[in-house]
Each structure stands twice: as C-alpha cells, then as structure tokens.
Short mmCIF file of C-alpha atoms in Angstrom, two decimals:
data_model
loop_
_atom_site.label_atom_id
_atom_site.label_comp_id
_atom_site.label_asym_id
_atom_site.label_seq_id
_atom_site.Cartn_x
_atom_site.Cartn_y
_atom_site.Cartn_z
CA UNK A 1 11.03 7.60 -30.32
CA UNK A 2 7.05 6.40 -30.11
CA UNK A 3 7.84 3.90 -32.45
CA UNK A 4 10.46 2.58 -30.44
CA UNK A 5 8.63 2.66 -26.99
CA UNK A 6 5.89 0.96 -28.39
CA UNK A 7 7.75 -1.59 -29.87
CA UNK A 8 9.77 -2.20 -26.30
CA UNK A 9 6.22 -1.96 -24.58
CA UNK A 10 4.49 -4.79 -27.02
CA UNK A 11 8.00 -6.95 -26.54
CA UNK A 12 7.23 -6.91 -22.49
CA UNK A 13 3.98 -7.30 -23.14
CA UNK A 14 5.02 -10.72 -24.82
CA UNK A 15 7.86 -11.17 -22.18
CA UNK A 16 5.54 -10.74 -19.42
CA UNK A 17 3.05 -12.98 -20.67
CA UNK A 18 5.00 -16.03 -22.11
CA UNK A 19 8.23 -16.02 -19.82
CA UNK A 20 7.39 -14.41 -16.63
CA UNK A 21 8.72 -10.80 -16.76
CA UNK A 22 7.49 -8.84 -14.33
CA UNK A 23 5.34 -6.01 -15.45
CA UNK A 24 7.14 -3.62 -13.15
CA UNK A 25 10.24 -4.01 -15.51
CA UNK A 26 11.47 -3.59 -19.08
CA UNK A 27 9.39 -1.15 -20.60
CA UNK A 28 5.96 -1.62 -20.81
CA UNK A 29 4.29 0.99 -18.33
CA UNK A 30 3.12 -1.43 -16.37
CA UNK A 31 4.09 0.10 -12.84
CA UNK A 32 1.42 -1.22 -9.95
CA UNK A 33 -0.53 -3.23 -12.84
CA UNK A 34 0.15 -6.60 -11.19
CA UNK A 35 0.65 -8.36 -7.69
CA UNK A 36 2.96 -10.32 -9.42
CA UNK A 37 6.57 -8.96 -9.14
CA UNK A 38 8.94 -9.40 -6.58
CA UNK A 39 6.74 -8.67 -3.83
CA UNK A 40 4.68 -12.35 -4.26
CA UNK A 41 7.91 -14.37 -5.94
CA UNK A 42 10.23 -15.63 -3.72
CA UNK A 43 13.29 -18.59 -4.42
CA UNK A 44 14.50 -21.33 -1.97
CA UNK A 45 18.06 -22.72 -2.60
CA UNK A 46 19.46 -26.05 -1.87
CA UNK A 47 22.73 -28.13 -2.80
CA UNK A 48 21.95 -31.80 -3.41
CA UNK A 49 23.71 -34.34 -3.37
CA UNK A 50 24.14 -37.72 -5.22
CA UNK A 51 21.80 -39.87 -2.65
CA UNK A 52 18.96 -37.48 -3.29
CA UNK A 53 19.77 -35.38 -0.35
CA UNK A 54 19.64 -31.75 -0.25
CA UNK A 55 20.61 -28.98 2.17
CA UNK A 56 18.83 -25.22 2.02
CA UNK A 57 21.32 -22.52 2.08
CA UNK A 58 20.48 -19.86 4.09
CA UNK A 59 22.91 -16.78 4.63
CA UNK A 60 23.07 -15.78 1.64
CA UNK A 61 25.52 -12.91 0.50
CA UNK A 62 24.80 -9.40 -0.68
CA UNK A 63 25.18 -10.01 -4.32
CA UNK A 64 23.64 -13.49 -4.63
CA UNK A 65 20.78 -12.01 -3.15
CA UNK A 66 20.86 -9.30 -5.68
CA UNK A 67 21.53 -11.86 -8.06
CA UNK A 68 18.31 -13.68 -7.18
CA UNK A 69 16.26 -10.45 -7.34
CA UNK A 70 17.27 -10.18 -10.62
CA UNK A 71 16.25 -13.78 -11.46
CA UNK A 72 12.79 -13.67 -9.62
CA UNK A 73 12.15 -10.34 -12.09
CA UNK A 74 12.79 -12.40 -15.03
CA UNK A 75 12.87 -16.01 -14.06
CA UNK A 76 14.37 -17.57 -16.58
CA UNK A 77 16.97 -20.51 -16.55
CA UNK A 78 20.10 -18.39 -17.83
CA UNK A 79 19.04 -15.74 -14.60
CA UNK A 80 19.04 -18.68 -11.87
CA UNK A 81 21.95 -19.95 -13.30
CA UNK A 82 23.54 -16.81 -12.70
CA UNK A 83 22.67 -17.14 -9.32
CA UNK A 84 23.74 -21.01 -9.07
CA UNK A 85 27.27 -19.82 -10.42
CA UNK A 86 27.63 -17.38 -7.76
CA UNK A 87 27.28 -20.08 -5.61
CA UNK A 88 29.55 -21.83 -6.30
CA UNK A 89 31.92 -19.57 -5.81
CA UNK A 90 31.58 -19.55 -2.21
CA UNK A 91 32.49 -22.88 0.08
CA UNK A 92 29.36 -23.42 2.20
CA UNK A 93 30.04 -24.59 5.67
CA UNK A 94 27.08 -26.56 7.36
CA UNK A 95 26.27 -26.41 11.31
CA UNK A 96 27.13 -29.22 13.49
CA UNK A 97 23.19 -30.19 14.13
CA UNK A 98 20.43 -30.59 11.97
CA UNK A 99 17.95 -28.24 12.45
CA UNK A 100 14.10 -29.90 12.42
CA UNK A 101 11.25 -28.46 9.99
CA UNK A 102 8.46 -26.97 11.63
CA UNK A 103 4.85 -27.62 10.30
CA UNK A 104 3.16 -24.91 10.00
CA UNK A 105 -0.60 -24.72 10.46
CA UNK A 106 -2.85 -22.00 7.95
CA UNK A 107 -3.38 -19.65 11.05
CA UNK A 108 0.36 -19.40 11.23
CA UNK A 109 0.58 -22.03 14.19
CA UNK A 110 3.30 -24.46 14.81
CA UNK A 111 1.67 -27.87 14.60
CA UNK A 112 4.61 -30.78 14.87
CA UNK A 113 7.67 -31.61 12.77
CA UNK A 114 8.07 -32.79 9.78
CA UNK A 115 9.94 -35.62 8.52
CA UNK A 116 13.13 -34.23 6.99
CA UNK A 117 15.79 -31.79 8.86
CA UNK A 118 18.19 -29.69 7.20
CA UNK A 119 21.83 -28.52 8.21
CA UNK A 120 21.81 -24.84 7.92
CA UNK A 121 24.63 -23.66 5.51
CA UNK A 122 26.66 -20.55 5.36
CA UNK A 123 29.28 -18.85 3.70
CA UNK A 124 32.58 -19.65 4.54
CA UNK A 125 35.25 -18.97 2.23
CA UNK A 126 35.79 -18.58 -1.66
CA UNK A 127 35.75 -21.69 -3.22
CA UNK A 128 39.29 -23.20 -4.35
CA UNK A 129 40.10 -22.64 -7.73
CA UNK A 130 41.52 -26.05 -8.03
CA UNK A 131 38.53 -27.83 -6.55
CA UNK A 132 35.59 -28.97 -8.72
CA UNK A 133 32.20 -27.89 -7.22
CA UNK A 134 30.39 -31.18 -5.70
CA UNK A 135 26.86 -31.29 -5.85
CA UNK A 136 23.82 -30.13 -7.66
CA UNK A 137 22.40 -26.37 -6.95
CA UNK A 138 18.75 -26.82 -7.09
CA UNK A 139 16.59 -23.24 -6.81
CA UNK A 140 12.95 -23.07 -6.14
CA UNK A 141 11.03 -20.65 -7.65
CA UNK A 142 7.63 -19.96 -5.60
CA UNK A 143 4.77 -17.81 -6.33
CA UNK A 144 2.29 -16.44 -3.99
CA UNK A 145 -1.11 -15.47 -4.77
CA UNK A 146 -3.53 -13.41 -2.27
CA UNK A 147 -7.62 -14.13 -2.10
CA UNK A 148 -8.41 -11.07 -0.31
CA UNK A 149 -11.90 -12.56 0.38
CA UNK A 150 -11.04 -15.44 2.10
CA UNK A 151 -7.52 -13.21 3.24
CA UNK A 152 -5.91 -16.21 2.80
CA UNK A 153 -2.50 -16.47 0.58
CA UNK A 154 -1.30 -19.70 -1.54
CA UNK A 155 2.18 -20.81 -2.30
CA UNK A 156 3.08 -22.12 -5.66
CA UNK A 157 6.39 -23.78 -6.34
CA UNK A 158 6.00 -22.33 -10.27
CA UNK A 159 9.28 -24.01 -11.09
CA UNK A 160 12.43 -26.50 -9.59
CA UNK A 161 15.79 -25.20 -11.54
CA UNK A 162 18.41 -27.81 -11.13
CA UNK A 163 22.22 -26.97 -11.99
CA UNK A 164 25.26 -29.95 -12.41
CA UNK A 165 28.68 -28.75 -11.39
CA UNK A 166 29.63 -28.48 -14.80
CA UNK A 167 27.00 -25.89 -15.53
CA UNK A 168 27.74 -23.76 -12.07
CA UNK A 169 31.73 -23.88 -13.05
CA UNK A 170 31.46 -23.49 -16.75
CA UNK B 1 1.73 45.69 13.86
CA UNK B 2 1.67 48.52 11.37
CA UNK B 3 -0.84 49.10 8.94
CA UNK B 4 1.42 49.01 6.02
CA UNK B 5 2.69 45.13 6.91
CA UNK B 6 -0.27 43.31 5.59
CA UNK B 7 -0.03 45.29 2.52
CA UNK B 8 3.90 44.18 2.16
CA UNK B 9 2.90 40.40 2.96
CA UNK B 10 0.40 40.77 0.30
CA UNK B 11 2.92 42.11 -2.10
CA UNK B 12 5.44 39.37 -1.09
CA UNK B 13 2.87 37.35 -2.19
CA UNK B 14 2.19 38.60 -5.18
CA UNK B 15 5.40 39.03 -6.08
CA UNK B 16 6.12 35.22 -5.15
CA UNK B 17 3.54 33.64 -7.37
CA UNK B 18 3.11 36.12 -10.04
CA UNK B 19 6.55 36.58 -10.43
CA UNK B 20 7.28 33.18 -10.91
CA UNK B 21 4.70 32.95 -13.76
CA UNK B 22 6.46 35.73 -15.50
CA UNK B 23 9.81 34.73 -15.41
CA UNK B 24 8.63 31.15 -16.38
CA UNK B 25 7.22 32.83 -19.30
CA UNK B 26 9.79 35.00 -20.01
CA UNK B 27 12.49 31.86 -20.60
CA UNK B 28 12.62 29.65 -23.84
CA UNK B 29 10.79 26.51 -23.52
CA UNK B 30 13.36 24.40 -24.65
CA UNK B 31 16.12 26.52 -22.37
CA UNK B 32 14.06 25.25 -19.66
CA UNK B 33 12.93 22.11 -20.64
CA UNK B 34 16.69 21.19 -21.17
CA UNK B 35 17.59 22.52 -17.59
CA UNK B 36 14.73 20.28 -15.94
CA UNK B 37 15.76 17.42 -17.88
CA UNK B 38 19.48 17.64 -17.09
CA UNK B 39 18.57 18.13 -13.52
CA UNK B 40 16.70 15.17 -13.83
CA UNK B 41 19.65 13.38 -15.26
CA UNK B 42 21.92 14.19 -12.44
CA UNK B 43 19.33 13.79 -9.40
CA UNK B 44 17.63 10.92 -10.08
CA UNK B 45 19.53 9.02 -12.62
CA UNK B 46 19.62 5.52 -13.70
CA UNK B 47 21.21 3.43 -10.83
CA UNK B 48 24.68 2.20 -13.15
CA UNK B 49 28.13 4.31 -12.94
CA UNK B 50 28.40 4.14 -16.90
CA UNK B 51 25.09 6.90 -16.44
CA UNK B 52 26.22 8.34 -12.89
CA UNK B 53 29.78 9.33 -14.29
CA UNK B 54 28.67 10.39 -17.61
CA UNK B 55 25.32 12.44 -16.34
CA UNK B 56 27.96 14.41 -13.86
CA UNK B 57 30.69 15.22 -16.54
CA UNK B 58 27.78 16.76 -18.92
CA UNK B 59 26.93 18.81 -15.40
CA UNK B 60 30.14 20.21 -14.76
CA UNK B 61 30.73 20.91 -18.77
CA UNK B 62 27.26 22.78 -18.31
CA UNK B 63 28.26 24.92 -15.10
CA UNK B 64 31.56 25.54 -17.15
CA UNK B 65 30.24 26.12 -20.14
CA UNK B 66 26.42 26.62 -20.15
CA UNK B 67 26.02 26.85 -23.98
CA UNK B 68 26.77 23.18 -24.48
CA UNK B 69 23.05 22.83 -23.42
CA UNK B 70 22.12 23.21 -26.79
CA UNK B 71 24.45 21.25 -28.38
CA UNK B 72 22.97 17.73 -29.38
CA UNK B 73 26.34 15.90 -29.02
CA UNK B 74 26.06 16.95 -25.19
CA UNK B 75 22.47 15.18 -24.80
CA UNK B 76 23.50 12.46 -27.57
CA UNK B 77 26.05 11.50 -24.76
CA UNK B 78 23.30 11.08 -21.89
CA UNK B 79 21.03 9.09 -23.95
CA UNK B 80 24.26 6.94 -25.49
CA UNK B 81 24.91 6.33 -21.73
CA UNK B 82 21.39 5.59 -20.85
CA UNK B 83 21.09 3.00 -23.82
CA UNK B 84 23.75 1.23 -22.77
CA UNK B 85 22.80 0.93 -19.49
CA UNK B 86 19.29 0.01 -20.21
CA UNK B 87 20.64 -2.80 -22.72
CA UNK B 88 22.74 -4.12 -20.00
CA UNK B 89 20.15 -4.36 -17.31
CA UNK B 90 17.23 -4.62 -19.81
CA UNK B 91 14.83 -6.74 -17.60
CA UNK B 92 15.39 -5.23 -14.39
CA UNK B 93 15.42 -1.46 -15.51
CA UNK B 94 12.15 0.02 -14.13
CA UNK B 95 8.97 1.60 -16.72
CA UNK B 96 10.05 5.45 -15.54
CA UNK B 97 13.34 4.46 -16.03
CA UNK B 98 12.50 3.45 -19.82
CA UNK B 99 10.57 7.13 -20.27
CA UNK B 100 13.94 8.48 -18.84
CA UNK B 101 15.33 7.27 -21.85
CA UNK B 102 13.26 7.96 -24.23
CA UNK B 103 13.51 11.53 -23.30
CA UNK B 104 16.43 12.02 -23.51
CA UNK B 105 16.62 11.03 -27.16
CA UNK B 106 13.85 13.03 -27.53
CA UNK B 107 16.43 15.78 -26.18
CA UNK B 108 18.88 14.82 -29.08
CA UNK B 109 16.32 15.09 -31.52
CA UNK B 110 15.18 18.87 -30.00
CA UNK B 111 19.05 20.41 -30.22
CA UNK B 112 19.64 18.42 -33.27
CA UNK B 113 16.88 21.04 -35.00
CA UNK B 114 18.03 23.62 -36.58
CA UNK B 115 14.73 26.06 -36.78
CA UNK B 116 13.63 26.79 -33.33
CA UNK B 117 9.86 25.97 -34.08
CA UNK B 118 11.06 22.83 -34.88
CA UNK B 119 12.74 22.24 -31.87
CA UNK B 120 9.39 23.23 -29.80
CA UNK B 121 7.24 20.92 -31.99
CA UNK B 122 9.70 18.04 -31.29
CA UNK B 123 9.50 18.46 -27.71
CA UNK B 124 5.37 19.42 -27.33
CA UNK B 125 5.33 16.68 -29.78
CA UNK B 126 6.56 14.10 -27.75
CA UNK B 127 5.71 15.27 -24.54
CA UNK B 128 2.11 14.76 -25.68
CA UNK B 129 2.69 11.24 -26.94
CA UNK B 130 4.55 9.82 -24.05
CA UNK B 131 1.70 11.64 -21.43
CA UNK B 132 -0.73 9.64 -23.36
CA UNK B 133 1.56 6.56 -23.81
CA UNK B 134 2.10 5.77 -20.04
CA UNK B 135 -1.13 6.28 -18.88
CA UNK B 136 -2.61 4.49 -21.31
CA UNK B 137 -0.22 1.66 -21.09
CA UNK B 138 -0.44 1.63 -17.59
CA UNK B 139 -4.36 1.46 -17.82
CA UNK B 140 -4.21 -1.19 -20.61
CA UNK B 141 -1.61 -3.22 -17.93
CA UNK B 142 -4.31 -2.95 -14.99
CA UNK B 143 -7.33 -3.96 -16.98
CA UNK B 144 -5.23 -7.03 -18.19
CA UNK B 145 -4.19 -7.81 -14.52
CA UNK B 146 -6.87 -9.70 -12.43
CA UNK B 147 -4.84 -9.31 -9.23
CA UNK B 148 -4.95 -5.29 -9.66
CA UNK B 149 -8.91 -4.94 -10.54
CA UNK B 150 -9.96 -7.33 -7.66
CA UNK B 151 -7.75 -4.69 -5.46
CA UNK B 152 -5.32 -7.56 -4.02
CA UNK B 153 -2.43 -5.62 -5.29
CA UNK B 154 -2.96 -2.87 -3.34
CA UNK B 155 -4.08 -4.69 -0.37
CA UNK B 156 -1.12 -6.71 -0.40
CA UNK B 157 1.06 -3.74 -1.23
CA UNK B 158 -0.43 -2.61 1.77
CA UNK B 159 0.65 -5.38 4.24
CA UNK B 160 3.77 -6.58 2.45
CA UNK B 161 5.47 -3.23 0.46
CA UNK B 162 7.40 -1.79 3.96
CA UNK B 163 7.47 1.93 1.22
CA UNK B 164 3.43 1.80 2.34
CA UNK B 165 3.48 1.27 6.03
CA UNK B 166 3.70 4.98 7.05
CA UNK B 167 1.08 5.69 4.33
CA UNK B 168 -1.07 2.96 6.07
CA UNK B 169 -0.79 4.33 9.35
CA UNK B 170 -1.97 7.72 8.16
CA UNK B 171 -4.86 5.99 6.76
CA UNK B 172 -5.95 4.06 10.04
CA UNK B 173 -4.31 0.81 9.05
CA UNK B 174 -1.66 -0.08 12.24
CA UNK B 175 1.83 -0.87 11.83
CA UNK B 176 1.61 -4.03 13.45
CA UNK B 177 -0.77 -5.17 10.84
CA UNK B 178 1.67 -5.41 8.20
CA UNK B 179 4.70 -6.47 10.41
CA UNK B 180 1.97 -9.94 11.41
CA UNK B 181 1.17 -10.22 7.75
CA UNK B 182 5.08 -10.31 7.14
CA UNK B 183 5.84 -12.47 10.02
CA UNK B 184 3.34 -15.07 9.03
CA UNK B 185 4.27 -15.02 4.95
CA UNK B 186 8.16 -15.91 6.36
CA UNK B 187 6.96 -19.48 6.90
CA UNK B 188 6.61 -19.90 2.79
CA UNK B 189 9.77 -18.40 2.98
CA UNK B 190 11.83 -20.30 5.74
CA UNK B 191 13.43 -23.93 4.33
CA UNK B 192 13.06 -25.16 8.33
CA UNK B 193 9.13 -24.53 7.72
CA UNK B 194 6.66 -26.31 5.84
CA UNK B 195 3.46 -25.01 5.74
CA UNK B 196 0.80 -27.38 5.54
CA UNK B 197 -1.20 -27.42 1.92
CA UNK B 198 0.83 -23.95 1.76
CA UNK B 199 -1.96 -22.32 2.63
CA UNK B 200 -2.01 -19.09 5.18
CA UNK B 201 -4.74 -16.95 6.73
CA UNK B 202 -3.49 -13.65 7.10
CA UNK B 203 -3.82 -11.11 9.85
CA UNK B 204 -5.35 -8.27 7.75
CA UNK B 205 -8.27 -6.18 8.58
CA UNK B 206 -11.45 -4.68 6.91
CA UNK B 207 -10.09 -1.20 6.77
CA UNK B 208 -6.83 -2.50 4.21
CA UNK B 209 -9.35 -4.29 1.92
CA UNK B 210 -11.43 -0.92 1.59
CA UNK B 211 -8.18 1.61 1.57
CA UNK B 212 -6.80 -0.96 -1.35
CA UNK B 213 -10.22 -0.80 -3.39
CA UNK B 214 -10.55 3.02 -3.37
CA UNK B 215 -6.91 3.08 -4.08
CA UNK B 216 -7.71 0.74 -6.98
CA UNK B 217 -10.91 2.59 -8.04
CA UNK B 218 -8.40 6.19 -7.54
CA UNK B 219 -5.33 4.99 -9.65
CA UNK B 220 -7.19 3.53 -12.58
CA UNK B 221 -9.73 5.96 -13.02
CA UNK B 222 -7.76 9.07 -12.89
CA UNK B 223 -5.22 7.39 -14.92
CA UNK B 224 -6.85 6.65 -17.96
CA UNK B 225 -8.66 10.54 -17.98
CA UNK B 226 -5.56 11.56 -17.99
CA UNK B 227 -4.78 9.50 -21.29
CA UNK B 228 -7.67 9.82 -22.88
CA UNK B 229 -7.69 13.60 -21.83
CA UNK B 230 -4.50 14.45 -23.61
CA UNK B 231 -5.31 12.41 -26.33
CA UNK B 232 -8.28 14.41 -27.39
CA UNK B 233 -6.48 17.69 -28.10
CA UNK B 234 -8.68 20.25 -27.06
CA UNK B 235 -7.78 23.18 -25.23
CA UNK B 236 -10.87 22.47 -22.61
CA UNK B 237 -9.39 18.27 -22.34
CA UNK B 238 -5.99 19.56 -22.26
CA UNK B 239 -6.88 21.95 -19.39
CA UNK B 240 -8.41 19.47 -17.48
CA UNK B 241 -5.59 16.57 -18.07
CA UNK B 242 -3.06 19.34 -16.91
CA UNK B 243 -5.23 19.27 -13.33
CA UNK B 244 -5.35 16.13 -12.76
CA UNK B 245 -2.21 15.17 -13.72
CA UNK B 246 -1.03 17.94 -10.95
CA UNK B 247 -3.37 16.06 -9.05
CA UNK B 248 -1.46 12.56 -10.19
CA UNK B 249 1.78 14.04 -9.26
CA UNK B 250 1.29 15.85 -6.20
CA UNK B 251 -0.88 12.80 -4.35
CA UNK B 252 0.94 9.79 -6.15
CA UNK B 253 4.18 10.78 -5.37
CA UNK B 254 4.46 11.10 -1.47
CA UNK B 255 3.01 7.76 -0.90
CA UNK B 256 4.84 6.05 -3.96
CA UNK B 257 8.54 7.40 -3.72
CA UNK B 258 9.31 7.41 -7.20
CA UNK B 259 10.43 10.39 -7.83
CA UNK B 260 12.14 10.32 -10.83
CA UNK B 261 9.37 8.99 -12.55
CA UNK B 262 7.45 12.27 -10.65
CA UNK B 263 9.76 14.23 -11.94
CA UNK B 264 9.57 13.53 -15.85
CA UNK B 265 5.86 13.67 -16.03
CA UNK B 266 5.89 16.88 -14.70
CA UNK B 267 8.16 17.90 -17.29
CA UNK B 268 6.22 16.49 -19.96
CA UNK B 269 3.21 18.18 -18.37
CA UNK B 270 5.21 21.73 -18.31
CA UNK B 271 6.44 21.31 -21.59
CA UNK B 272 2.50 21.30 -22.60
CA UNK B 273 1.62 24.12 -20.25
CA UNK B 274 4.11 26.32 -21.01
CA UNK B 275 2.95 28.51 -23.25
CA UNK B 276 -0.81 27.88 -22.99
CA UNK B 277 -1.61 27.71 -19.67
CA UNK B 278 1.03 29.76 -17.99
CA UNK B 279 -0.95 29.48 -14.47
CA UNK B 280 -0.79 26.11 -14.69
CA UNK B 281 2.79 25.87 -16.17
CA UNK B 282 3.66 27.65 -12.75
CA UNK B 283 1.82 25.03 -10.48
CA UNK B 284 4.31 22.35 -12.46
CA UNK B 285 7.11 24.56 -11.34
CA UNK B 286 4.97 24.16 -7.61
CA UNK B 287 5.20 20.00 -8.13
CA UNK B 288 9.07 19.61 -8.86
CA UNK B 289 9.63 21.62 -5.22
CA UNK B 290 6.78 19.07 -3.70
CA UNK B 291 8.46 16.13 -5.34
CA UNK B 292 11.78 17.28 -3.90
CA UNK B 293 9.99 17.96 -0.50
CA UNK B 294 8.83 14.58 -0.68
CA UNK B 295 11.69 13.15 0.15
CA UNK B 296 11.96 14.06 3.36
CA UNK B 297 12.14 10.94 6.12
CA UNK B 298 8.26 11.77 6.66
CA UNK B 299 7.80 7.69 6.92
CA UNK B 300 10.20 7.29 9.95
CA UNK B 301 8.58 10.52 11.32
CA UNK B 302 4.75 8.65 10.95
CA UNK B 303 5.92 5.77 12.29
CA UNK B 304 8.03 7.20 15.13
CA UNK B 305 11.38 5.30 13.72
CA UNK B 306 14.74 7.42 15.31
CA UNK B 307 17.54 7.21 13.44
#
C-alpha cells in the first residue's frame, strides 16, 4: 500500500501542477496546502449564437452545478464538456427585457453601465429529443487570487471553453 | 453531603479512566483496530451508494455474525467497494478520503495473515508509514504553495469558507466581515457585473490577517513534527508525536469538520499507542468521543443561527 499512495500522491502532484487539479483532491495530501481550489475558481456560462452574440445563463440546476464543481476541481475540457452536455439537455427560456451590466468600481461601488446587456436565461423544460441544440455553449473559467497586503483580490479568466452543438449532443 | 461521597466520586473516577485503560489493554489490537475501522466505514464513509450499501451489509453481517471481522474476504469487500468508487470519482475524491482507502487494504492485508504477529506488524507497520506520509505530504504541499506560506489561504478561508465563520467569531473576527467580503467577490461572479480591471478591495480587517498567519505558522509547524517525529522511531519522538498529534486531532478537528479524516488518524495513532503507551492509547479512545462531539451544531449556536 505505500507504494501505491506514493505513486497516486506523485501522479497529483503532476496533475496539480500541469493540468490544474486541485490539491484538495485525488490523492496527494495536500488538504489546506493551496488557496487554489474551489474556493478562488469560479465558471461563467453563456450560449452564443452565430452573430457573435451570447447570453449568460443563470439558474442553473442542482446537478449542472454539481457538474461544474466537478469541472472547476479538475478543469479540463472533457469536465466542462460534461457540464455543456448537461446543458443542453435543458431548453433555456430568456426574460422578456434585457437586463443592463453594472460597472463595478474596486471598492465594490456601482459606477455606470456598461455597453452590452444580457437576457437572463432559465430552465424551462427538457430539451426535445427531436430538436438539434442551436448555439454554441461557451464556459468561462476564472481564477481569483488574494494580495492580503494590499487586501485586494484579482480575477483571471484562466480559460474560454467553447462547445458546437455537435459536441454538447454527441 | 456525607463524608463517604467524595471518596465514591473519586472512585467513579478512577474507575472511569483507569478502567478504560485496562480494558483497552485487555482487547487484541487488531480486534479493535478492525472495530474502529469498520465504524469508520459505516459513519463516515465515502459519499457513493456502491460504498454506502456495501459498508452497511458488512455491518449487519458483523452484528449477525461478529467473527466475519477477521475474515479478509469481509474487508476485501470494503476496500473492492472503495476502489471502485475512488476510480469513478478519481479527481474529486478528497486526500482523507484516499487514506480511507488505503486502510482498508491495509485491513485485507492484516486478516489475510495467518500468524498473529504478522497481522500486528502489518497494521503498526502501516499505521506508522501513512502518519508520516500525510503529514509530510501535506508539509511538502504547503512549502510548494505560495498562497499558503504568505497566509492568504487562511485569510481567505477566513472570509470566504462559510465552515470558518463561527470559528472566526470565536476568535474576534465578526460575522459581517465575511458576509461583505462575500457580497463584494459576487460581482466577479455575477454575468450583469463587470468589474472594472477586475480588481476588488476587500472589506477585511487586521485581526483576519494575524488569526490567518498564526494559523499558518500553527498548521505547518506542528505538522511536519509530527512527520518527522514518527519518522525517527524512538520511543522519546514517538511519545512526543503521539501528543501532538492528540493535540492535531483534538484542536484541528472542531474548527475543520472533517471528521472522517479525524477519525483515521486517530486510529493510526492508537494502533501505535496501543501497546506502548497505554495512557496515551486511552486519550485516543478520549479523541474519537471529541470527534463525535464535534459534530454538534456548535457553529449555528456561535453565530446565533435557529433552525
């Protein structure tokens, strides 16, 4: 057995290193070793659209977020497409208005709009079997990172993950 | 009050503590090693019904019949189930639940024995190795990490991880600290807000930043004397790794509710303890009724949350 969970702990080691594991999971003892984990990764959603539009989807159900979890532990492209797939199993209804984007000052402050305004999107009802999936499913991946002398925290979009219907409905 | 009822309490007492050492001693080590780790199996088990179903079947065949304990096809079945589930849910299976694992192959491997020396050296063994193994790992993981030796971890932890608010609040850092820090990191998090540069000043205060670095300073030194402790081999290291790990478990464990992972260590530690240091082997016993105690809704209580 100490050959094996060294072996599994030099593997995350790698995995955690090269690909993004977090060192919270899969093996390698590193439990509160990092700030990086789920706590400081987060993942935006959006369906786009063939004129370059895209809409952010925002109620999100129990086991995409799970799903997403899951990715933001390991994020690698077969995880988010996991998450994309789920998607598309669902038929996303949009709200009448489009809702503005708030700028956002760094003390937290709302300071104007921007330019763009999204329709908020929901879940609404499985998606027809019969019915090819429309749209691109585009996930964010974002990292934050924490300067505790200045107390101020950065976000990093670390990666854009983009998904064709064919993928999602494979 | 009679003179004779101080006498009784102190017999009570005695009788309490001392016989708990005794009976402790009295038992086979890997008897009870087997019993704590089955318990372990059933009360904090790895979150998949493949494990759930299969770590409550080997519970009832125990109550039934309580010789299968020894049998190695009875643990072979746990750690089959626990493999599988691990190789399912490989990345998102959690470090303790890894050592979970491991141990209970390292069960297999005890009952599959036939000379009962054996069986103890297979358990002290590895209960040595993996003490050393996840403290040192851990250790090895923090020095690597810049984010935990500048203390940001736990200073984020301590605004952002809702498992540390109550903890917080005992330690003069006010709930509404963390709930502003929270509030404010939603706007990376919103798609209907754009932070400018993506840069935010957080709310925190003075008192997190020091709580997080003697947390820091806390975790990684007693850590890796705990490793290095048990790695030496000495009955004076050994006696001294067996305190502080008590210490590790009893302190780390209300704050941090992983129990399981509590648990296991404790195990380890006992199966060490057992028959050298039966004082101490009987203060292990003490930690698995703390970790269960732990679990208690002490958080809600600190913070004043009704349910």
């Amino acid at each position: 057995m100490p050959i094996v969970a060294l072996v599994i702990a030099a593997r995350q080691v790698v995995l955690s290193n090269y690909h993004g594991l977090a060192v919270w999971k899969g093996g390698g003892m590193g439990m509160f070793a990092s700030m990086d984990g789920q706590s400081n990764r987060f993942a935006q959603l959006f369906v786009t659209q063939s004129d370059g539009t895209r809409q952010p989807l925002t109620h999100l159900l129990h086991a995409q977020k799970e799903a997403i979890g899951n990715a933001l532990n390991y994020p690698v492209r077969r995880n988010f497409l996991a998450v994309a797939k789920s998607i598309a199993t669902i038929e996303w209804a949009s709200s009448p208005d489009r809702m503005p984007v708030v700028l956002i000052d760094s003390k937290g402050e709302p300071a104007g709009r921007a330019s763009e305004s999204y329709h908020m999107m929901a879940p609404y009802r499985p998606w027809p079997r019969d019915k090819k999936w429309s749209g691109n499913i585009q996930i964010e991946y974002w990292k934050m990172s924490y300067n505790p002398l200045t107390r101020s925290c950065h976000a990093t979009l670390a990666e854009t993950f983009t998904f064709t219907p064919d993928e999602v409905q494979q | 009050m009679s003179v004779a009822e101080p006498s009784q309490r102190n017999l009570a007492r005695r009788f309490t503590l001392e016989s708990l050492i005794e009976s402790i001693q009295q038992m086979e080590l890997v008897q009870l090693v087997s019993l704590l780790t089955l318990f372990l199996a059933v009360i904090f088990p790895f979150d998949h019904w493949i494990f759930i179903i299969t770590a409550r079947v080997c519970l009832f065949l125990f109550l039934v019949f309580p010789i299968i304990i020894r049998k190695p096809a009875f643990w072979a079945a746990l750690a089959l189930s626990a493999t599988v589930v691990t190789i399912l849910e490989w990345a998102t299976t959690d470090n303790h639940k890894y050592l979970l694992l491991y141990w209970l192959w390292v069960m297999v491997f005890c009952h599959a024995a036939i000379d009962p020396d054996q069986k103890r050296r297979v358990l002290i063994f590895n209960a040595r190795f993996f003490l050393c193994f996840v403290f040192l790992a851990a250790v090895a993981q923090k020095l690597s990490s810049p984010s935990y030796r500048s203390g940001e971890m736990f200073e984020f932890f301590l605004y952002c991880d809702p498992r540390f608010t109550a903890f917080g609040k005992l330690v003069g850092i006010d709930p509404t600290v963390p709930d502003a820090v929270q509030k404010v990191l939603d706007f990376f998090k919103s798609p209907f807000s754009q932070v400018i540069n993506n840069d935010l000043l957080l709310p925190g205060t003075d008192r997190a930043r020091i709580v997080a670095l003697v947390l820091t300073f806390w975790d990684l030194s007693l850590q890796s004397l705990i490793g290095v402790l048990f790695l030496l081999r000495r009955t004076l290291t050994d006696k001294i790794a067996h305190f502080l790990l008590l210490f590790f478990v009893f302190t780390t464990y209300l704050p941090a509710p992983v129990f399981g992972f509590g648990w296991i260590l404790a195990i380890m530690g006992f199966t060490l303890a057992k028959d050298k240091f039966p004082r101490i082997a009987g203060a292990y016993f003490v930690s698995f009724f703390a970790i269960l105690l732990y679990q208690l809704p002490w958080r809600e209580w600190v913070l004043g949350i009704k349910n």
